[in-house]
């Protein structure tokens, strides 16, 4: 059982559509990060959220950390083919030294 | 500025063979990590290091050993490879415990 559950596992949409992907847990996290990974490369950090209820925007991407710090969402407005990739959430619990990663959402944006 | 460099990029091993994966970072980061990535499993931490000369076990350490003799290098060893170790291996580094991870581009290992 994954500590961080991401949904959906796969998502294929047309260019211009909006989408939301989710990262859920039964545990509380002190911080949560979102990464994007493209084929043949390592994950690259998009954002870190640390406060319950926090919302951060990165151009067309909006990230939200749940009030209870157990879940997070990533919303993309007007998706573009360049948004295609594997989106991974990763959280740090309390005083834990290492991050726990979710299994990811594979997003494909078709032109 | 190369960031995090992993060598080799690809490797095929027979069961029972040994090998070492090399990770080098030029950002003067204290923390370094080895992860494996398998379909549907996300990234799982194998071993990590919080500084030169230190190592610690992660979530899935069995069958692997690591060494951090120099601050910039973190080596991952497989003493007797098994098919279950077929995976993509990623090295990462960070300034501190709360800092974002910087990843290399991975090593694809196949054990037959």
Coordinates of C-alpha atoms in Angstrom, one line a residue:
Chain A
X1 CA 0.0 0.0 0.0
X2 CA 1.4 3.4 -1.1
X3 CA 1.6 6.0 1.7
X4 CA 0.8 8.6 -1.0
X5 CA -1.9 7.6 -3.5
X6 CA -2.0 9.5 -6.7
X7 CA -5.0 9.6 -9.0
X8 CA -5.7 9.1 -11.8
X9 CA -2.8 6.9 -12.7
X10 CA -3.1 7.8 -16.4
X11 CA -4.7 10.8 -18.0
X12 CA -5.0 11.6 -21.7
X13 CA -6.6 14.9 -22.8
X14 CA -6.8 17.3 -25.7
X15 CA -4.8 20.5 -25.9
X16 CA -6.7 23.3 -24.3
X17 CA -8.6 21.2 -21.7
X18 CA -8.3 21.7 -17.9
X19 CA -7.4 18.9 -15.6
X20 CA -6.8 18.1 -11.9
X21 CA -4.6 15.4 -10.4
X22 CA -4.7 14.3 -6.8
X23 CA -2.3 13.2 -4.1
X24 CA -3.9 11.7 -1.0
X25 CA -2.8 10.1 2.2
X26 CA -4.1 9.1 5.6
X27 CA -0.9 10.6 7.2
X28 CA -0.1 14.2 7.9
X29 CA 2.9 15.7 6.1
X30 CA 5.0 18.6 7.2
X31 CA 5.6 19.5 3.5
X32 CA 4.7 18.3 0.1
X33 CA 6.5 18.6 -3.2
X34 CA 5.4 18.2 -6.8
X35 CA 7.8 17.0 -9.5
X36 CA 7.5 16.5 -13.2
X37 CA 9.5 13.8 -15.0
X38 CA 9.9 13.6 -18.7
X39 CA 11.0 10.4 -20.5
X40 CA 14.7 9.5 -20.1
X41 CA 15.2 12.2 -17.4
X42 CA 15.0 12.6 -13.7
X43 CA 12.2 14.3 -11.9
X44 CA 12.4 18.1 -11.7
X45 CA 10.8 20.1 -8.8
X46 CA 7.8 22.2 -9.6
X47 CA 6.7 23.5 -6.2
X48 CA 6.9 22.9 -2.4
X49 CA 3.9 23.6 -0.2
X50 CA 4.2 23.7 3.6
X51 CA 1.1 25.3 5.1
X52 CA -2.3 23.7 5.3
X53 CA -4.6 25.4 2.8
X54 CA -1.7 26.9 0.9
X55 CA -2.2 27.6 -2.8
X56 CA 0.7 28.3 -5.1
X57 CA 0.5 29.2 -8.8
X58 CA 3.1 28.5 -11.4
X59 CA 1.8 30.0 -14.7
X60 CA -1.0 27.7 -15.7
X61 CA -0.4 25.2 -12.8
X62 CA -2.2 25.7 -9.5
X63 CA -1.1 23.6 -6.5
X64 CA -3.1 23.3 -3.3
X65 CA -2.2 21.7 0.0
X66 CA -5.1 20.4 2.0
X67 CA -6.1 22.1 5.2
X68 CA -5.2 19.0 7.2
X69 CA -1.9 18.6 5.3
X70 CA -2.9 15.1 4.2
X71 CA -3.6 15.7 0.6
X72 CA -2.8 18.0 -2.4
X73 CA -4.0 18.7 -5.8
X74 CA -2.5 20.0 -9.0
X75 CA -4.7 21.8 -11.5
X76 CA -3.6 22.6 -15.0
X77 CA -5.5 25.2 -17.0
X78 CA -5.5 25.0 -20.8
X79 CA -3.1 22.1 -21.0
X80 CA -0.5 22.1 -23.7
X81 CA 1.5 19.2 -25.3
X82 CA 4.6 20.5 -23.4
X83 CA 2.8 19.6 -20.1
X84 CA 3.0 15.9 -21.0
X85 CA 5.0 14.0 -18.4
X86 CA 4.8 12.0 -15.2
X87 CA 3.7 14.1 -12.2
X88 CA 4.9 12.9 -8.9
X89 CA 4.0 14.1 -5.4
X90 CA 6.4 13.6 -2.5
X91 CA 5.9 14.3 1.1
X92 CA 7.9 14.5 4.3
X93 CA 6.3 13.3 7.5
X94 CA 7.3 15.1 10.7
X95 CA 10.9 14.7 11.5
X96 CA 11.5 12.0 8.8
X97 CA 14.7 12.6 6.9
X98 CA 13.5 11.3 3.6
X99 CA 10.7 12.0 1.2
X100 CA 8.0 9.5 0.4
X101 CA 7.0 9.5 -3.3
X102 CA 3.6 8.7 -4.8
X103 CA 3.4 6.4 -7.8
X104 CA 2.6 9.3 -10.1
X105 CA 0.1 10.4 -12.7
X106 CA 1.2 9.9 -16.4
X107 CA -0.3 12.9 -18.3
X108 CA -0.5 13.0 -22.1
X109 CA -1.7 16.1 -23.8
X110 CA -2.6 15.6 -27.4
X111 CA -2.3 18.4 -29.9
Chain B
X1 CA 27.3 23.3 -14.4
X2 CA 26.5 19.6 -14.8
X3 CA 24.4 19.1 -11.7
X4 CA 24.0 15.4 -10.9
X5 CA 25.7 13.0 -13.3
X6 CA 25.1 9.3 -13.3
X7 CA 27.2 6.6 -15.0
X8 CA 26.5 4.4 -16.8
X9 CA 23.3 5.2 -18.5
X10 CA 22.4 1.6 -19.4
X11 CA 23.7 -1.8 -18.2
X12 CA 22.8 -5.4 -18.7
X13 CA 23.9 -7.9 -16.1
X14 CA 23.6 -11.6 -15.7
X15 CA 22.2 -13.0 -12.4
X16 CA 25.0 -13.2 -9.9
X17 CA 27.2 -10.5 -11.5
X18 CA 28.3 -7.4 -9.6
X19 CA 28.5 -3.8 -10.6
X20 CA 28.8 -0.3 -9.2
X21 CA 26.8 2.8 -10.2
X22 CA 28.5 6.1 -9.9
X23 CA 26.8 9.4 -9.0
X24 CA 28.7 12.7 -9.0
X25 CA 27.3 16.1 -8.1
X26 CA 29.1 19.5 -8.5
X27 CA 26.7 21.6 -6.3
X28 CA 28.5 21.0 -3.0
X29 CA 25.4 19.3 -1.6
X30 CA 25.6 17.6 1.7
X31 CA 22.7 15.1 1.2
X32 CA 22.8 12.4 -1.5
X33 CA 20.2 9.6 -2.3
X34 CA 19.8 6.5 -4.4
X35 CA 16.2 5.7 -5.6
X36 CA 14.8 3.0 -7.8
X37 CA 11.8 3.6 -10.0
X38 CA 9.6 0.7 -11.1
X39 CA 6.3 0.9 -13.0
X40 CA 3.4 1.7 -10.7
X41 CA 5.6 1.9 -7.6
X42 CA 6.9 5.5 -7.8
X43 CA 10.4 6.2 -6.5
X44 CA 11.6 4.1 -3.5
X45 CA 14.6 5.1 -1.5
X46 CA 17.4 2.6 -1.3
X47 CA 20.1 4.3 0.7
X48 CA 21.1 7.9 1.5
X49 CA 23.9 9.9 2.9
X50 CA 23.8 13.1 5.1
X51 CA 27.4 13.9 4.5
X52 CA 30.9 12.6 3.5
X53 CA 31.6 9.3 5.2
X54 CA 28.0 8.6 6.3
X55 CA 25.4 6.3 4.9
X56 CA 22.0 5.1 6.0
X57 CA 19.3 2.6 4.9
X58 CA 16.2 3.7 3.1
X59 CA 13.0 1.9 2.4
X60 CA 14.4 -0.9 0.2
X61 CA 18.1 -1.4 1.1
X62 CA 18.5 -5.2 0.8
X63 CA 20.9 -6.4 -1.9
X64 CA 22.6 -3.0 -2.2
X65 CA 25.6 -1.3 -0.6
X66 CA 26.7 2.3 -0.8
X67 CA 29.8 4.4 -0.1
X68 CA 30.4 8.2 0.2
X69 CA 34.1 8.5 0.5
X70 CA 34.1 12.0 -1.2
X71 CA 31.4 14.6 -0.7
X72 CA 30.7 14.9 -4.4
X73 CA 30.4 11.1 -5.1
X74 CA 27.9 8.5 -4.0
X75 CA 28.4 4.9 -5.2
X76 CA 25.7 2.2 -5.3
X77 CA 26.9 -1.4 -5.5
X78 CA 25.2 -4.6 -6.3
X79 CA 27.2 -7.5 -5.1
X80 CA 25.2 -10.3 -6.7
X81 CA 22.6 -9.0 -9.1
X82 CA 19.1 -10.6 -9.2
X83 CA 16.3 -10.2 -11.8
X84 CA 14.3 -8.3 -9.1
X85 CA 16.8 -5.6 -9.3
X86 CA 15.9 -4.8 -12.9
X87 CA 14.9 -1.1 -12.6
X88 CA 15.8 2.5 -13.3
X89 CA 18.1 3.9 -10.7
X90 CA 18.1 7.6 -9.9
X91 CA 20.6 9.5 -7.8
X92 CA 19.6 12.8 -6.2
X93 CA 21.3 15.4 -4.0
X94 CA 20.1 18.3 -1.9
X95 CA 21.5 21.1 0.3
X96 CA 19.8 20.1 3.4
X97 CA 17.0 17.8 4.7
X98 CA 14.2 20.2 3.7
X99 CA 15.7 21.3 0.4
X100 CA 14.4 20.2 -3.0
X101 CA 16.0 17.2 -4.6
X102 CA 18.1 17.5 -7.8
X103 CA 18.0 14.3 -9.8
X104 CA 20.4 12.7 -12.3
X105 CA 19.0 11.3 -15.5
X106 CA 19.0 7.7 -14.3
X107 CA 20.6 4.3 -15.0
X108 CA 18.5 1.7 -16.7
X109 CA 19.7 -1.7 -15.3
X110 CA 18.5 -5.1 -16.7
X111 CA 19.4 -8.3 -14.9
X112 CA 18.8 -11.5 -16.9

